[in-house]
Short mmCIF file of C-alpha atoms in Angstrom, two decimals:
data_model
loop_
_atom_site.label_atom_id
_atom_site.label_comp_id
_atom_site.label_asym_id
_atom_site.label_seq_id
_atom_site.Cartn_x
_atom_site.Cartn_y
_atom_site.Cartn_z
CA MET A 1 108.00 82.20 126.61
CA THR A 2 106.20 84.95 125.00
CA SER A 3 106.37 84.77 121.19
CA PRO A 4 107.14 87.75 118.88
CA ALA A 5 103.52 87.40 117.54
CA GLN A 6 102.19 87.73 121.08
CA ILE A 7 104.47 90.66 121.71
CA LEU A 8 103.22 92.37 118.53
CA ARG A 9 99.55 91.80 119.35
CA ALA A 10 99.91 93.26 122.85
CA ARG A 11 102.02 96.23 121.62
CA LEU A 12 99.28 97.35 119.28
CA ASP A 13 97.13 98.14 122.24
CA ARG A 14 99.63 100.53 123.69
CA ARG A 15 100.87 104.05 122.84
CA PRO A 16 102.92 105.51 121.40
CA VAL A 17 102.11 104.31 117.95
CA LEU A 18 104.19 101.34 116.77
CA VAL A 19 106.59 102.36 113.98
CA ALA A 20 107.94 99.42 111.79
CA PRO A 21 110.60 100.47 109.33
CA GLY A 22 110.87 98.49 106.06
CA VAL A 23 113.77 96.02 105.82
CA VAL A 24 114.97 93.79 103.05
CA ASP A 25 117.57 91.56 104.52
CA PRO A 26 119.32 90.59 107.83
CA LEU A 27 121.68 93.55 107.55
CA THR A 28 118.94 96.14 107.30
CA ALA A 29 117.01 94.33 110.03
CA GLN A 30 119.98 94.41 112.41
CA ILE A 31 120.63 98.12 111.64
CA ALA A 32 116.96 98.91 112.39
CA VAL A 33 116.96 96.93 115.61
CA ASP A 34 120.20 98.66 116.71
CA ALA A 35 118.47 101.91 116.04
CA GLY A 36 115.82 101.10 118.53
CA PHE A 37 112.87 99.82 116.58
CA GLU A 38 110.60 97.32 118.22
CA ALA A 39 109.14 95.68 115.08
CA LEU A 40 110.12 95.45 111.45
CA TYR A 41 108.26 95.34 108.14
CA LEU A 42 109.57 93.06 105.37
CA THR A 43 108.60 94.98 102.19
CA GLY A 44 107.53 93.03 99.13
CA ALA A 45 108.55 95.99 96.89
CA GLY A 46 112.02 96.00 98.62
CA ILE A 47 112.48 92.31 97.91
CA ALA A 48 111.57 92.88 94.25
CA TYR A 49 113.94 95.81 94.05
CA THR A 50 116.92 94.20 95.76
CA GLN A 51 116.63 90.62 95.16
CA LEU A 52 115.36 90.82 91.50
CA GLY A 53 116.24 94.34 90.43
CA MET A 54 112.67 94.49 89.22
CA PRO A 55 109.47 96.47 89.95
CA ASP A 56 106.80 95.49 92.49
CA ILE A 57 104.37 94.05 90.01
CA GLY A 58 103.94 90.55 91.38
CA LEU A 59 107.07 88.95 90.15
CA THR A 60 108.38 87.61 93.55
CA THR A 61 107.38 84.13 94.71
CA MET A 62 106.34 82.78 98.04
CA THR A 63 109.58 80.77 98.36
CA GLU A 64 111.76 83.84 97.70
CA VAL A 65 109.97 85.74 100.42
CA SER A 66 110.01 82.93 102.92
CA ASN A 67 113.81 82.50 102.44
CA VAL A 68 114.28 86.21 103.34
CA ILE A 69 112.01 85.79 106.34
CA ALA A 70 114.03 82.90 107.64
CA ARG A 71 117.33 84.72 107.21
CA ILE A 72 116.04 87.78 109.09
CA ALA A 73 114.42 85.77 111.86
CA ASP A 74 117.74 83.95 112.30
CA LYS A 75 119.45 87.28 112.88
CA VAL A 76 117.04 89.39 114.98
CA ASN A 77 114.36 88.59 117.53
CA VAL A 78 111.68 91.24 117.14
CA PRO A 79 108.25 90.95 115.58
CA LEU A 80 108.51 90.74 111.82
CA ILE A 81 105.44 91.93 109.81
CA VAL A 82 105.58 90.46 106.28
CA ASP A 83 104.05 91.70 103.04
CA GLY A 84 102.35 88.52 101.63
CA ASP A 85 100.98 90.25 98.49
CA THR A 86 97.87 88.45 97.38
CA GLY A 87 98.86 85.25 99.20
CA PHE A 88 100.41 83.92 96.03
CA GLY A 89 97.24 82.28 94.70
CA ASN A 90 93.76 81.36 95.84
CA ALA A 91 92.57 80.64 99.49
CA ILE A 92 94.35 77.27 99.55
CA SER A 93 97.55 78.92 98.33
CA VAL A 94 97.02 81.47 101.10
CA GLN A 95 96.96 78.75 103.73
CA ARG A 96 100.18 77.25 102.48
CA THR A 97 101.75 80.72 102.41
CA VAL A 98 100.62 81.35 106.08
CA ARG A 99 102.07 78.01 107.22
CA VAL A 100 105.41 78.55 105.44
CA PHE A 101 105.74 82.19 106.53
CA GLU A 102 104.83 81.42 110.18
CA ARG A 103 107.35 78.53 110.36
CA ALA A 104 110.02 80.83 108.81
CA GLY A 105 109.55 83.48 111.57
CA ALA A 106 106.92 85.90 110.47
CA SER A 107 104.76 87.46 113.30
CA ALA A 108 102.16 88.91 110.94
CA ILE A 109 101.21 88.58 107.30
CA GLN A 110 99.69 91.24 105.15
CA ILE A 111 97.20 89.98 102.44
CA GLU A 112 95.74 92.32 99.84
CA ASP A 113 92.67 92.21 97.73
CA GLN A 114 94.28 93.04 94.40
CA THR A 115 93.83 90.74 91.43
CA PHE A 116 96.95 88.84 90.18
CA PRO A 117 99.42 89.97 88.97
CA LYS A 118 99.25 92.63 91.61
CA ARG A 119 101.27 95.86 91.69
CA CYS A 120 102.59 98.37 94.17
CA GLY A 121 99.71 100.00 95.91
CA HIS A 122 100.97 103.46 94.92
CA LEU A 123 101.03 102.68 91.26
CA ARG A 124 98.10 103.22 88.87
CA GLY A 125 96.30 100.43 86.99
CA LYS A 126 95.41 98.27 89.98
CA ASP A 127 92.27 96.11 90.15
CA VAL A 128 90.69 94.25 93.01
CA MET A 129 89.01 90.85 93.37
CA PRO A 130 85.42 90.41 94.43
CA THR A 131 84.89 91.15 98.16
CA GLU A 132 83.72 87.60 98.84
CA ASP A 133 86.91 86.08 97.33
CA MET A 134 89.02 88.17 99.67
CA VAL A 135 86.82 87.22 102.64
CA GLY A 136 87.49 83.62 101.91
CA LYS A 137 91.26 84.35 101.75
CA ILE A 138 91.12 86.05 105.16
CA LYS A 139 89.20 83.09 106.64
CA ALA A 140 91.60 80.68 105.10
CA ALA A 141 94.65 82.61 106.66
CA VAL A 142 93.07 82.71 110.07
CA ASP A 143 92.37 78.93 109.93
CA ALA A 144 95.91 78.05 108.76
CA ARG A 145 98.00 79.81 111.43
CA ALA A 146 99.31 77.65 114.18
CA ASN A 147 101.13 79.94 116.59
CA GLY A 148 99.15 83.11 116.65
CA MET A 149 100.48 84.99 113.67
CA LEU A 150 98.43 88.09 113.03
CA VAL A 151 96.57 88.58 109.75
CA ILE A 152 96.44 92.01 108.15
CA GLY A 153 93.56 92.56 105.76
CA ARG A 154 94.59 95.21 103.12
CA THR A 155 92.23 96.75 100.65
CA ASP A 156 93.26 98.62 97.57
CA ALA A 157 89.73 99.42 96.58
CA GLY A 158 89.90 103.11 97.44
CA ALA A 159 91.63 103.95 94.14
CA ILE A 160 89.15 101.77 92.08
CA GLU A 161 85.75 101.72 93.82
CA GLY A 162 86.05 104.65 96.10
CA PHE A 163 86.75 104.95 99.76
CA GLU A 164 83.15 104.17 100.87
CA ARG A 165 83.49 100.77 99.27
CA ALA A 166 86.99 100.37 100.70
CA PHE A 167 85.59 100.93 104.10
CA GLU A 168 82.82 98.37 103.51
CA ARG A 169 85.47 95.86 102.35
CA ALA A 170 87.53 96.53 105.46
CA GLU A 171 84.60 95.91 107.70
CA ARG A 172 83.99 92.53 106.01
CA TYR A 173 87.70 91.59 106.31
CA ALA A 174 87.55 92.34 110.10
CA GLU A 175 84.46 90.17 110.41
CA ALA A 176 86.31 87.42 108.65
CA GLY A 177 89.04 87.53 111.31
CA ALA A 178 91.56 90.04 110.19
CA ASP A 179 93.57 91.25 113.27
CA ILE A 180 94.61 94.54 111.63
CA ILE A 181 93.16 96.55 108.86
CA PHE A 182 95.15 98.40 106.18
CA VAL A 183 93.45 100.70 103.77
CA GLU A 184 96.13 101.38 101.22
CA ALA A 185 96.98 104.68 99.55
CA PRO A 186 94.62 107.37 100.92
CA ARG A 187 95.28 110.41 98.62
CA THR A 188 94.83 113.26 101.06
CA ARG A 189 95.05 114.04 104.76
CA GLU A 190 91.24 114.00 104.86
CA GLU A 191 91.09 110.53 103.45
CA LEU A 192 93.97 109.34 105.74
CA SER A 193 92.06 110.74 108.88
CA ALA A 194 88.71 109.25 107.65
CA VAL A 195 90.13 105.67 107.95
CA PRO A 196 90.30 105.68 111.67
CA THR A 197 87.11 107.77 112.03
CA ARG A 198 85.27 105.03 110.26
CA LEU A 199 87.19 101.84 111.17
CA GLY A 200 89.16 102.67 114.37
CA HIS A 201 86.57 101.01 116.67
CA ILE A 202 86.77 97.56 115.11
CA ARG A 203 90.50 96.75 114.71
CA PRO A 204 93.94 98.26 115.06
CA LEU A 205 94.79 100.17 111.90
CA MET A 206 97.92 100.32 109.78
CA ALA A 207 99.27 103.21 107.71
CA ASN A 208 101.92 103.10 105.08
CA MET A 209 104.22 106.03 104.45
CA VAL A 210 105.79 105.94 100.92
CA GLU A 211 108.14 108.79 99.98
CA GLY A 212 106.70 110.28 96.77
CA GLY A 213 103.81 107.97 96.77
CA ARG A 214 100.07 108.61 96.52
CA THR A 215 99.56 109.20 100.34
CA PRO A 216 100.91 112.50 101.74
CA MET A 217 103.84 112.07 104.07
CA THR A 218 102.44 112.54 107.54
CA PRO A 219 104.37 112.85 110.76
CA VAL A 220 103.95 109.74 113.04
CA SER A 221 102.61 111.86 115.90
CA ASP A 222 99.81 113.10 113.57
CA LEU A 223 98.96 109.53 112.53
CA GLU A 224 98.87 108.51 116.17
CA ALA A 225 96.44 111.37 116.90
CA MET A 226 94.30 110.29 114.01
CA GLY A 227 93.99 106.82 115.57
CA TYR A 228 96.49 104.55 113.81
CA SER A 229 98.21 101.80 115.78
CA LEU A 230 100.91 100.78 113.31
CA VAL A 231 102.83 102.85 110.77
CA VAL A 232 105.24 101.34 108.29
CA PHE A 233 107.76 103.04 106.19
CA SER A 234 107.79 100.26 103.68
CA ALA A 235 110.52 100.61 101.03
CA GLY A 236 112.02 103.83 102.12
CA VAL A 237 115.29 102.11 103.16
CA VAL A 238 115.73 100.94 99.51
CA ARG A 239 115.41 104.44 98.09
CA ALA A 240 117.94 105.67 100.62
CA MET A 241 120.35 102.80 99.85
CA ALA A 242 119.88 103.22 96.13
CA LYS A 243 120.82 106.86 96.18
CA THR A 244 123.75 106.35 98.48
CA ALA A 245 125.01 103.49 96.19
CA ARG A 246 124.75 105.74 93.10
CA ARG A 247 126.72 108.44 94.81
CA PHE A 248 129.31 105.91 95.85
CA TYR A 249 129.66 104.50 92.26
CA ASP A 250 129.65 107.98 90.63
CA THR A 251 132.35 109.22 92.94
CA LEU A 252 134.45 106.06 92.43
CA ARG A 253 134.01 106.34 88.68
CA ALA A 254 134.95 109.94 88.57
CA ASP A 255 137.72 110.10 91.23
CA GLY A 256 139.26 106.62 91.04
CA THR A 257 138.87 106.51 94.88
CA SER A 258 136.08 106.55 97.38
CA ASP A 259 137.69 109.10 99.65
CA ALA A 260 135.08 111.84 98.93
CA VAL A 261 132.25 109.70 100.39
CA ARG A 262 134.16 108.02 103.20
CA ASP A 263 132.32 110.14 105.82
CA GLU A 264 129.06 108.65 104.51
CA MET A 265 130.28 105.12 105.01
CA TYR A 266 130.89 102.86 108.01
CA SER A 267 134.54 101.82 108.33
CA PHE A 268 135.58 98.18 107.85
CA ASP A 269 135.72 97.63 111.61
CA GLU A 270 132.44 99.39 112.35
CA LEU A 271 130.49 97.19 109.85
CA ALA A 272 132.40 94.14 111.22
CA ASP A 273 131.26 94.96 114.74
CA MET A 274 127.66 95.65 113.51
CA VAL A 275 127.34 92.06 112.19
CA GLY A 276 128.99 90.55 115.18
CA THR A 277 132.26 89.42 113.84
CA THR A 278 134.23 89.43 117.04
CA ALA A 279 131.57 87.65 118.99
CA LEU A 280 131.22 84.93 116.37
CA LEU A 281 134.95 84.36 116.20
CA GLU A 282 135.09 84.08 119.95
CA ALA A 283 132.21 81.63 119.96
CA GLY A 284 134.00 79.54 117.29
CA LYS A 285 136.94 79.02 119.60
CA ARG A 286 134.69 76.98 122.03
CA TYR A 287 133.99 74.49 119.30
CA ASP A 288 137.36 74.43 117.47
CA PRO A 289 139.90 72.01 119.03
CA ALA A 290 142.65 74.17 117.50
CA GLY A 291 141.23 77.32 118.92
CA GLY A 292 142.35 76.50 122.50
CA GLY A 293 138.88 76.56 124.06
CA ALA A 294 137.00 79.48 125.59
#
């Protein structure tokens, strides 16, 4: 049986470009799959926002992320690309993270070269570790995987050392075994297009679209033409959910009813169907002696 990791690896070699929307839990994962997406991106920022109500500044733990991976993998069966931050420690910590994430159901892990505590790639004030330290982490990740999980080597060096140094780092990460290269936060379309011009011949490339972030929002078709193989919209779903939630609460507070926003909501039955309520209740009858059988 072909694993999700094998499916992801093969899919990166085909067109159109693979788009992986950000998800934060089993519900958003199911909605994304229902919408037709072939792969998902578990956003570290989104976990910090939704699970902790905190910013993306290195506050989440490996265990918290792995718990979310397991819940999503239990709900949907598509490749799950996971933001692994800095790997939650040194190279040995990276190996443990890889083993735990792979067992939980991740098809790919993204590891970045920021120092700890890290922060969102689109925030100022980042710093990066020495190249050799990150090379060691990539090698450790590759050695630790057991079932073909892909390793994404991410560099944040563009904002600190300049994009020429970021390209040099990316080349070293590819040499160390990274399956996908991710140069975070290009600031212009020119920088965005320079990444595949320089690196497109060595590994599949990932781009991250962040609404209001440092990188200009660019249509997926344009990113494909530039040479990217994977595009993620990392935490966009959280920004959409947050604004919708605020409108719901403001309306409820002002009107004493949610009628004014009902058209923006799923009905009770629609959401019940989305999460499979009827199918689960029917399945339960097969195991419940009082249910009368199938």
